[in-house]
Tab-separated table of C-alpha atoms in Angstrom:
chain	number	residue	atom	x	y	z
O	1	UNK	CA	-55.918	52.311	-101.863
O	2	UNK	CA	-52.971	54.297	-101.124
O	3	UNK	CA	-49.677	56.281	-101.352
O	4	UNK	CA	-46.734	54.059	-102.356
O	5	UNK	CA	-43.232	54.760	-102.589
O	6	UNK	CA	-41.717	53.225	-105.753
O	7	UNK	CA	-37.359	52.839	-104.893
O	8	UNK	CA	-35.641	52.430	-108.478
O	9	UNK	CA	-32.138	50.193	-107.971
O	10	UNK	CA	-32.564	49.096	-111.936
O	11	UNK	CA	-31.384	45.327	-112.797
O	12	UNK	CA	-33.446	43.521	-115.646
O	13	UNK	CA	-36.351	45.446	-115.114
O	14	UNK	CA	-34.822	49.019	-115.876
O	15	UNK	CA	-32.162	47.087	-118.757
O	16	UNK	CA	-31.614	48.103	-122.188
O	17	UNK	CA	-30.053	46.612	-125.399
O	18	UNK	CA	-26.268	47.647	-124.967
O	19	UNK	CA	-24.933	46.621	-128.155
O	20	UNK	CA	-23.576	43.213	-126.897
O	21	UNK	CA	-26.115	42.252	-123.595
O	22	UNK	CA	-28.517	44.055	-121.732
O	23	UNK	CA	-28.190	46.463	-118.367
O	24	UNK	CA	-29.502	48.676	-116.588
O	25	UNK	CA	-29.748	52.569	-117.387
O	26	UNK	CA	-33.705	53.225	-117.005
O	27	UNK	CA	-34.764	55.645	-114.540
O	28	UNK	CA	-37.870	54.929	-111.887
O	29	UNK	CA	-39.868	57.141	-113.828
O	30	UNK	CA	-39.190	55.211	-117.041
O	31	UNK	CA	-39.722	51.711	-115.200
O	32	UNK	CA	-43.165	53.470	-113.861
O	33	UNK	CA	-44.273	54.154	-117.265
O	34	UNK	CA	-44.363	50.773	-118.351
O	35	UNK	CA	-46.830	49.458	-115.977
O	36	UNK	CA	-50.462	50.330	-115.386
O	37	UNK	CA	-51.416	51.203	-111.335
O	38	UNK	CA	-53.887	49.315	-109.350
O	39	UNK	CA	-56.901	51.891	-109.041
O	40	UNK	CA	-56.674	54.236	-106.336
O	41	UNK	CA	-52.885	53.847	-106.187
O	42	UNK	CA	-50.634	56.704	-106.145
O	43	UNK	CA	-47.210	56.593	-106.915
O	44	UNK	CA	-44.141	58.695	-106.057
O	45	UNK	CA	-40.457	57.388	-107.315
O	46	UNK	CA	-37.010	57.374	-105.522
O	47	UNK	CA	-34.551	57.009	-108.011
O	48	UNK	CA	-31.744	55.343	-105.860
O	49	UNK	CA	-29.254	54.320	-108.570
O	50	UNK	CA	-29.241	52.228	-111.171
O	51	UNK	CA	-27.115	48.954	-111.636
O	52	UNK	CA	-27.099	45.534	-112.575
O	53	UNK	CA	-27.907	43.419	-109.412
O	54	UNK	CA	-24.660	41.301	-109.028
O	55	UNK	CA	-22.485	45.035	-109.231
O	56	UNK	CA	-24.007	45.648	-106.067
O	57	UNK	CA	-21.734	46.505	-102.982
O	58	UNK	CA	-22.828	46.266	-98.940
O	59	UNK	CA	-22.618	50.086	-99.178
O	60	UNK	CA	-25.205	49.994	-101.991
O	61	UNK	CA	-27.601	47.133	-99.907
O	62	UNK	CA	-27.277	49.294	-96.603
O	63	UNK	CA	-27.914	52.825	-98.620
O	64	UNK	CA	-30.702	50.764	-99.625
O	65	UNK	CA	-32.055	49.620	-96.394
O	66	UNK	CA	-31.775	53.351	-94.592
O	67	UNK	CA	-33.356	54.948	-97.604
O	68	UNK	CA	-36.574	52.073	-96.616
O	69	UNK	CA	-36.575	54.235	-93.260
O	70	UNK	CA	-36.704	57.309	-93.980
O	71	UNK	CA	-39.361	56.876	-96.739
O	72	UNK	CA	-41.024	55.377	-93.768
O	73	UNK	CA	-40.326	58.157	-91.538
O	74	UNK	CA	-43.484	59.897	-93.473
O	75	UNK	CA	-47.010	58.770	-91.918
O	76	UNK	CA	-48.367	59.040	-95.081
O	77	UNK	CA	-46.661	57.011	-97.235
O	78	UNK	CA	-48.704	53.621	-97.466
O	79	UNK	CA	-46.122	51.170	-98.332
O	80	UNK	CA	-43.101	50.460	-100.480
O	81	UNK	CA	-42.147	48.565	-103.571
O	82	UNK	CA	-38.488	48.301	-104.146
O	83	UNK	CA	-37.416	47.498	-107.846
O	84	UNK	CA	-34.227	45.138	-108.091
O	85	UNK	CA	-32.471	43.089	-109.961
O	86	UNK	CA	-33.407	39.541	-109.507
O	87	UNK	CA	-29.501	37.972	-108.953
O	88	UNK	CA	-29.144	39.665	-105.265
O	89	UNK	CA	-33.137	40.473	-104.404
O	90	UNK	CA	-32.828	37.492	-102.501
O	91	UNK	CA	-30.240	39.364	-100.251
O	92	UNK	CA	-31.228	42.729	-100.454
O	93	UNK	CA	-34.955	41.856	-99.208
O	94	UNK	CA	-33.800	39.675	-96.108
O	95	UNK	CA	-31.144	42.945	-95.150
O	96	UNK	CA	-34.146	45.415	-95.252
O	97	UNK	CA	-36.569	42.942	-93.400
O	98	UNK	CA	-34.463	41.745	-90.779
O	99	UNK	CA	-34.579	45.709	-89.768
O	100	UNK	CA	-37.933	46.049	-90.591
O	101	UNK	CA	-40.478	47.546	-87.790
O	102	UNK	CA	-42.788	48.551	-88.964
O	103	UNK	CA	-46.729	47.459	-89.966
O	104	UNK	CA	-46.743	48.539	-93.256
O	105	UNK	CA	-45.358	46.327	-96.720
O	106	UNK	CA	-42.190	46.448	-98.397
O	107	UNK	CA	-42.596	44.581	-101.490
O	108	UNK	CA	-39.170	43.574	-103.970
O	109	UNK	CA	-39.753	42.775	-106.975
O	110	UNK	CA	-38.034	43.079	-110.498
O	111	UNK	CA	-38.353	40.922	-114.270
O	112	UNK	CA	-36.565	38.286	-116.192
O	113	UNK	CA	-37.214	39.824	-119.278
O	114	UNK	CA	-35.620	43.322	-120.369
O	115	UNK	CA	-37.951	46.662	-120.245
O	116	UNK	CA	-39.403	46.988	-123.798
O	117	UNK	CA	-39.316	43.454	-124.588
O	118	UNK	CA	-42.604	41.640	-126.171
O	119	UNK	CA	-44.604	40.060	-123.549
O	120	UNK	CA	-41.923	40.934	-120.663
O	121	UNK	CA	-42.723	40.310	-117.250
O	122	UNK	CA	-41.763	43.465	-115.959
O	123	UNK	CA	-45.106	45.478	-116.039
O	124	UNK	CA	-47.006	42.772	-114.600
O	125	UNK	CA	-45.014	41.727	-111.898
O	126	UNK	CA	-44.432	45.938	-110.870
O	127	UNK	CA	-48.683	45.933	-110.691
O	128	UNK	CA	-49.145	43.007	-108.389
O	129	UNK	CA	-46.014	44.393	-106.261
O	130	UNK	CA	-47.723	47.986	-105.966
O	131	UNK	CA	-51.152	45.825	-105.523
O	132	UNK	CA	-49.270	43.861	-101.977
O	133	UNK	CA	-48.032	47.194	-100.868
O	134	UNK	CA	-51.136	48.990	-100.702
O	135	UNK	CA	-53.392	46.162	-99.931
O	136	UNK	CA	-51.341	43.963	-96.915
O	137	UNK	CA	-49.755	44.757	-93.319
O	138	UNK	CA	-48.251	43.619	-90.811
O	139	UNK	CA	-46.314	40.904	-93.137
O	140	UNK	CA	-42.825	42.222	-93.242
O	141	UNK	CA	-41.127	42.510	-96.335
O	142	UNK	CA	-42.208	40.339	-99.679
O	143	UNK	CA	-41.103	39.553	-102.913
O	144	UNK	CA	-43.722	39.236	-105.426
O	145	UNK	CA	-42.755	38.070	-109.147
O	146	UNK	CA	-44.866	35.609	-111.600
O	147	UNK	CA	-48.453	35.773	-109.455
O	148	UNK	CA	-47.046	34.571	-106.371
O	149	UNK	CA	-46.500	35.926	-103.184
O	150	UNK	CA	-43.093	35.034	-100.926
O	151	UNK	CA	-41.656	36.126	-97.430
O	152	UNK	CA	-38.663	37.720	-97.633
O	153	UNK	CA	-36.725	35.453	-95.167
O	154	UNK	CA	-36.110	31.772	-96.933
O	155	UNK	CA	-37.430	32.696	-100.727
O	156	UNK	CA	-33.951	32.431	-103.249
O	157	UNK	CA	-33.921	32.498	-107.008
O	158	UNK	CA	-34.568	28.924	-107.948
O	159	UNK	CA	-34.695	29.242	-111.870
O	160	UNK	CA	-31.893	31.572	-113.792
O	161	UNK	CA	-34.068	32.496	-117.274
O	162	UNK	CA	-37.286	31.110	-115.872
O	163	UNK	CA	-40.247	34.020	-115.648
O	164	UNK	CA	-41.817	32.013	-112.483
O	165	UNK	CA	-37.992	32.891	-110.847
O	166	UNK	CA	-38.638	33.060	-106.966
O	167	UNK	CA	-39.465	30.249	-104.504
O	168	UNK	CA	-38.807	28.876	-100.684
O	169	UNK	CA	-37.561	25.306	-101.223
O	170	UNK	CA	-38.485	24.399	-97.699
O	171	UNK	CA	-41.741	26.117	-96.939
O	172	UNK	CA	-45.384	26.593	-98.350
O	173	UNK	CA	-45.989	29.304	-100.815
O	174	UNK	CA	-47.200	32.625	-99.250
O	175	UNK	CA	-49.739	33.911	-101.152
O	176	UNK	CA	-51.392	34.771	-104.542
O	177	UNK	CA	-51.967	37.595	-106.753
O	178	UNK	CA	-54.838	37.389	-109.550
O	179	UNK	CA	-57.968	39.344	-110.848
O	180	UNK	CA	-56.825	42.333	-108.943
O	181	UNK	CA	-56.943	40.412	-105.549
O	182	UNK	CA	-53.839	39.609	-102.689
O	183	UNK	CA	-54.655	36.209	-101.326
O	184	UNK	CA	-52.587	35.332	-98.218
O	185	UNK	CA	-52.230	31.677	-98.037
O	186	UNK	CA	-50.237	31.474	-94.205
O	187	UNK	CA	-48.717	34.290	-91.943
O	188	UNK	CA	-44.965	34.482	-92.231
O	189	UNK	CA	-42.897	34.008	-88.660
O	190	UNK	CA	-40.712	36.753	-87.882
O	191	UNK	CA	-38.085	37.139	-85.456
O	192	UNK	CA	-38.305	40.625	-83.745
O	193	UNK	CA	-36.279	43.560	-85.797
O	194	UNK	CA	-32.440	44.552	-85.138
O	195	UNK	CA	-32.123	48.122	-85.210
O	196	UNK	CA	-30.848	49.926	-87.669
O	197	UNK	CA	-26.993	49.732	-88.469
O	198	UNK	CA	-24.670	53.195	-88.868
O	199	UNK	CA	-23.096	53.540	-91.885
O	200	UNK	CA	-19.630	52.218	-91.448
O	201	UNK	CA	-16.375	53.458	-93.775
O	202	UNK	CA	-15.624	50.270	-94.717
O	203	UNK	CA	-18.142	47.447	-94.103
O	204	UNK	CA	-17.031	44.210	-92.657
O	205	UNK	CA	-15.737	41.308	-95.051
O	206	UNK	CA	-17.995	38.682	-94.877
O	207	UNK	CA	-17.227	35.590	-97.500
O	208	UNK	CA	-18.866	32.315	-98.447
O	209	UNK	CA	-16.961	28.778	-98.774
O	210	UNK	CA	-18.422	25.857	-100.367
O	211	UNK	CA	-17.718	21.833	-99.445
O	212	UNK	CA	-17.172	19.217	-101.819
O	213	UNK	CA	-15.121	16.148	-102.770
O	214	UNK	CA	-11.748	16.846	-102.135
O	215	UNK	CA	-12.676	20.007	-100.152
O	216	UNK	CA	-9.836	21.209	-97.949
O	217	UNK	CA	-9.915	23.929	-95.799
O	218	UNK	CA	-7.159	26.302	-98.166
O	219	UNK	CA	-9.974	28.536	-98.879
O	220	UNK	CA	-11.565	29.242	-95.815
O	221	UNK	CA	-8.031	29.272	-94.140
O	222	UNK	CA	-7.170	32.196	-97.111
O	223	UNK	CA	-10.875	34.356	-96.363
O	224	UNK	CA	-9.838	34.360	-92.728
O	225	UNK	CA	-5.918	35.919	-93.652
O	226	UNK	CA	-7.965	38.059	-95.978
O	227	UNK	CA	-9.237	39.667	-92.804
O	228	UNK	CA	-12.877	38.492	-93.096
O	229	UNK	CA	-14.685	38.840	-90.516
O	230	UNK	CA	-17.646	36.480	-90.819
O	231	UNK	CA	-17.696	33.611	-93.224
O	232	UNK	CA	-20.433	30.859	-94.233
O	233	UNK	CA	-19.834	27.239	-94.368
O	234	UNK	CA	-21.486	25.774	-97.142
O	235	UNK	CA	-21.637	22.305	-96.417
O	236	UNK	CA	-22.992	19.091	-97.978
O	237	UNK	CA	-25.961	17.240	-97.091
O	238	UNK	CA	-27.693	18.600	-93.750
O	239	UNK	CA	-24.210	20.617	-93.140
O	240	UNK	CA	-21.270	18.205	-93.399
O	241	UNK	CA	-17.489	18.429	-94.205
O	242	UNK	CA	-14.504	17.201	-92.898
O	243	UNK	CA	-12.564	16.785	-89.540
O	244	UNK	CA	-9.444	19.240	-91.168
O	245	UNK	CA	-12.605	21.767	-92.110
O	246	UNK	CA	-13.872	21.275	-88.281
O	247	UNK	CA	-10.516	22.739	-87.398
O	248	UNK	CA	-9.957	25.031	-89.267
O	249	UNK	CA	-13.530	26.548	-88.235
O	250	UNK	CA	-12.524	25.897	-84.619
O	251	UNK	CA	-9.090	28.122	-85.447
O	252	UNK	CA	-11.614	30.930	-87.133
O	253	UNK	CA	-13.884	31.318	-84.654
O	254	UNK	CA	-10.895	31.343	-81.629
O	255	UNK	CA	-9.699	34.325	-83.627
O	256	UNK	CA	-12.994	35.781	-83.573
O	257	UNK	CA	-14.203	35.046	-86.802
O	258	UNK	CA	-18.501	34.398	-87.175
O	259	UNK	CA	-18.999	31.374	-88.633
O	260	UNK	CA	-22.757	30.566	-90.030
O	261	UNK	CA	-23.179	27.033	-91.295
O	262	UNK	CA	-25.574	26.576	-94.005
O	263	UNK	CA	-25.922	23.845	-96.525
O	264	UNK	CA	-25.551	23.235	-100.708
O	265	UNK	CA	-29.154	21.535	-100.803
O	266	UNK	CA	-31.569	22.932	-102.178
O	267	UNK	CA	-34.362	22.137	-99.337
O	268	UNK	CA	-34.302	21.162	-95.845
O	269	UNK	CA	-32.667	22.170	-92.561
O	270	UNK	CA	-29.080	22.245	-91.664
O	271	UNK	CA	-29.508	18.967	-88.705
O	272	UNK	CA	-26.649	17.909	-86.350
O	273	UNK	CA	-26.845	14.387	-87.414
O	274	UNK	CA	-23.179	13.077	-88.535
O	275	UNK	CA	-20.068	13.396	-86.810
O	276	UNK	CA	-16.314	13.121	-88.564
O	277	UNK	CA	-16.519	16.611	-89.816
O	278	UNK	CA	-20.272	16.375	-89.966
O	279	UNK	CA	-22.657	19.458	-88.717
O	280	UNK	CA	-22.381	17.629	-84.827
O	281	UNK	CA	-18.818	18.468	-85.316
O	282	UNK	CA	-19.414	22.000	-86.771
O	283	UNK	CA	-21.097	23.582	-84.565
O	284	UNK	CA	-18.964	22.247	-81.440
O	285	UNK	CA	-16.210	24.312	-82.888
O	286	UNK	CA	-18.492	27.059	-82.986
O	287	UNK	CA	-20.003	27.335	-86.317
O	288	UNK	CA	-24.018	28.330	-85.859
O	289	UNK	CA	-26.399	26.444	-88.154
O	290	UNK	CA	-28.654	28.425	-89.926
O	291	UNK	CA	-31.713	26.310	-90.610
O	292	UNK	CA	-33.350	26.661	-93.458
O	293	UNK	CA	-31.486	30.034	-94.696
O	294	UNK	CA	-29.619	29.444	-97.348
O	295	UNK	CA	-25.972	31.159	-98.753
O	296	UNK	CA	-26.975	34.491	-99.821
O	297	UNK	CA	-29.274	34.945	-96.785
O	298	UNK	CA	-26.700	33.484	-94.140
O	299	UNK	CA	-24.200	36.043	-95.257
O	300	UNK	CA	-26.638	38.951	-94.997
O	301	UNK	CA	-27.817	37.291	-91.374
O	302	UNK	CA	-23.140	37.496	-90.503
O	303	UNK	CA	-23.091	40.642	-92.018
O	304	UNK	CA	-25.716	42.423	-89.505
O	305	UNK	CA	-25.103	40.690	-86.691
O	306	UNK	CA	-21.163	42.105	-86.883
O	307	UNK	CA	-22.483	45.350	-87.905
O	308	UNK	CA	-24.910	45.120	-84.494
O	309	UNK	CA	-22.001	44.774	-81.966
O	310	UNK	CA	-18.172	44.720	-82.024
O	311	UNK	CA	-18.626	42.092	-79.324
O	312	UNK	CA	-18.135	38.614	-79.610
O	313	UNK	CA	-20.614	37.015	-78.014
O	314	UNK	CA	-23.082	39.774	-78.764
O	315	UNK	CA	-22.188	39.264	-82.398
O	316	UNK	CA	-23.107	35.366	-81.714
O	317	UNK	CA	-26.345	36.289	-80.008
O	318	UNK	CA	-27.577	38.475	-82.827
O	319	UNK	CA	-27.039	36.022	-85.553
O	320	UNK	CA	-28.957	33.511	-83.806
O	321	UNK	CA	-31.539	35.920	-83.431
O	322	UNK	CA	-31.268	36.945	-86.523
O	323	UNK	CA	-31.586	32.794	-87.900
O	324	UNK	CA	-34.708	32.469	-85.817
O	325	UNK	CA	-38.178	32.169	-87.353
O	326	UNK	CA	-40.082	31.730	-84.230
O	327	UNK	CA	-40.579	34.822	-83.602
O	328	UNK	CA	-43.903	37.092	-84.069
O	329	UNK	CA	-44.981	38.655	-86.709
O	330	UNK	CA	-45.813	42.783	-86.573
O	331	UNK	CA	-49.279	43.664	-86.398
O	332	UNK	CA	-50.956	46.800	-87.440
O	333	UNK	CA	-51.701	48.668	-84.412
């Protein structure tokens, strides 16, 4: 079926007993031993590093993401499966396929249950992920885990212990993977790739602030003194907070600060509906809704439009092209 590139970045799936809690220290190799291939796979291993998924940096998601590439850069290589730990995957996939050009997969996918453990998860779900990668195109980059099949762009972790750990809350699953068979239930929308960022010294700050009762806008106010550069709004409902919050966005962005607006709901659109500090409000003072992307995925969104373009309008256009799922999807030419 084909040559596939197996990137090792450890998390649950490469974790040992410690002597008080699991984490990672297993090689590729050792993670590649555990699983069985799909006939007529072949497998080569890119031990990146290994580390528990919420330890990772920017520096560690864009090493990631350039590595993707360059493994790419070989017409011979068939596809990718990147191994991960399942508390950032979410981010890490939506980084790599917001660059991604190219026809062939790039499938994430990692376990809830530690390497060596009694019916774990982790052999299975490393099969049906080198299964994707040598069997679909033209589909951007996936996450498979528990069976199922997800687009990068939308799918979070919806359950922390859970085996069955990755969903979108707002769209229909993907696909499915059983008796040795990829079925593709829909095509994903993609917008069209950025290219790919330089490595810079020291990445941008980006930071996330979430709405509530009570909220005030002390913390966003601090993030922006900090010296972040981007920051996402996590509102309430469809993307509400307050009038003081409005301003205090309004005073970000004047200072050149990207703003992304998500939500704190589980499903469903960010929607200008309500004013008095609701999204109408928001995005006046120049904070940019982003849909159906939620926290994690809106930061990574900030985060390469400001590494696209030091200019701020530029920066403003990118992350809306970025947010956009109308776009095509890549074909296999």
């Amino acid at each position: 079926m084909g040559r596939i590139v197996v990137i090792s970045t450890g998390g649950t799936i490469a974790s040992r007993w410690q002597g008080s809690g699991f984490a990672a220290d297993a090689d590729g190799s050792e993670v590649m031993a555990t699983a069985p291939l799909p006939e007529g796979v072949a497998v080569e291993v890119v031990d990146l590093f290994s580390v528990n998924s919420p330890r990772l940096t920017t520096a560690h998601q864009l090493t990631l993401l350039r590595t993707v590439h360059e493994v790419l850069a070989d017409p011979e290589v068939d596809g990718i499966v990147v191994t991960h730990g399942t508390d950032t995957l979410e981010e890490s996939a939506f980084l790599v396929d917001l660059h991604h050009h190219d026809p062939r997969t790039v499938v994430f996918t990692g376990s809830q249950l530690p390497m060596g453990t009694a019916d774990g998860d982790g052999p299975e779900n490393l099969y049906d992920a080198l299964l994707t990668a040598a069997s679909t195109r033209g589909l951007g980059v996936l996450i498979t885990f528990a069976g199922r099949v997800h687009a990068a762009r939308g799918t979070v972790k919806t359950q922390a212990v859970a085996l069955d750990a990755f969903a979108d809350p707002s769209k229909e699953l993907l696909g499915k993977i059983g008796f040795g068979k990829v079925t593709m239930l829909r095509t994903p929308r993609r917008p069209a790739p950025l290219a790919l960022p330089a490595m810079p010294e020291l990445p941008p700050r980006v930071d996330m602030v979430m709405h509530h009762a009570d909220g005030d806008p002390v913390l966003l106010n601090a993030a922006v003194e900090a010296g972040a550069r981007g920051i996402v709004l996590i509102g309430t409902g469809a993307g509400n907070a307050t009038p003081e919050i409005v301003e205090a966005v309004r005073a970000a962005v004047a200072r050149g600060v990207l703003v992304a607006l998500t939500t704190r709901v589980a499903a469903g659109p960010v929607t200008e509906i309500y004013t008095h500090g609701g999204a109408v409000d928001l995005v006046a003072a120049g904070a940019v809704p982003t849909g159906t992307l939620r926290a994690g995925q809106a930061r990574i969104a900030v985060l390469s439009a400001l590494l696209a373009s030091g200019e701020e309008g530029e920066r403003a256009r990118v992350l809306r092209q970025a947010l956009s799922s109308d776009g095509p999807v890549l074909v296999d030419a």
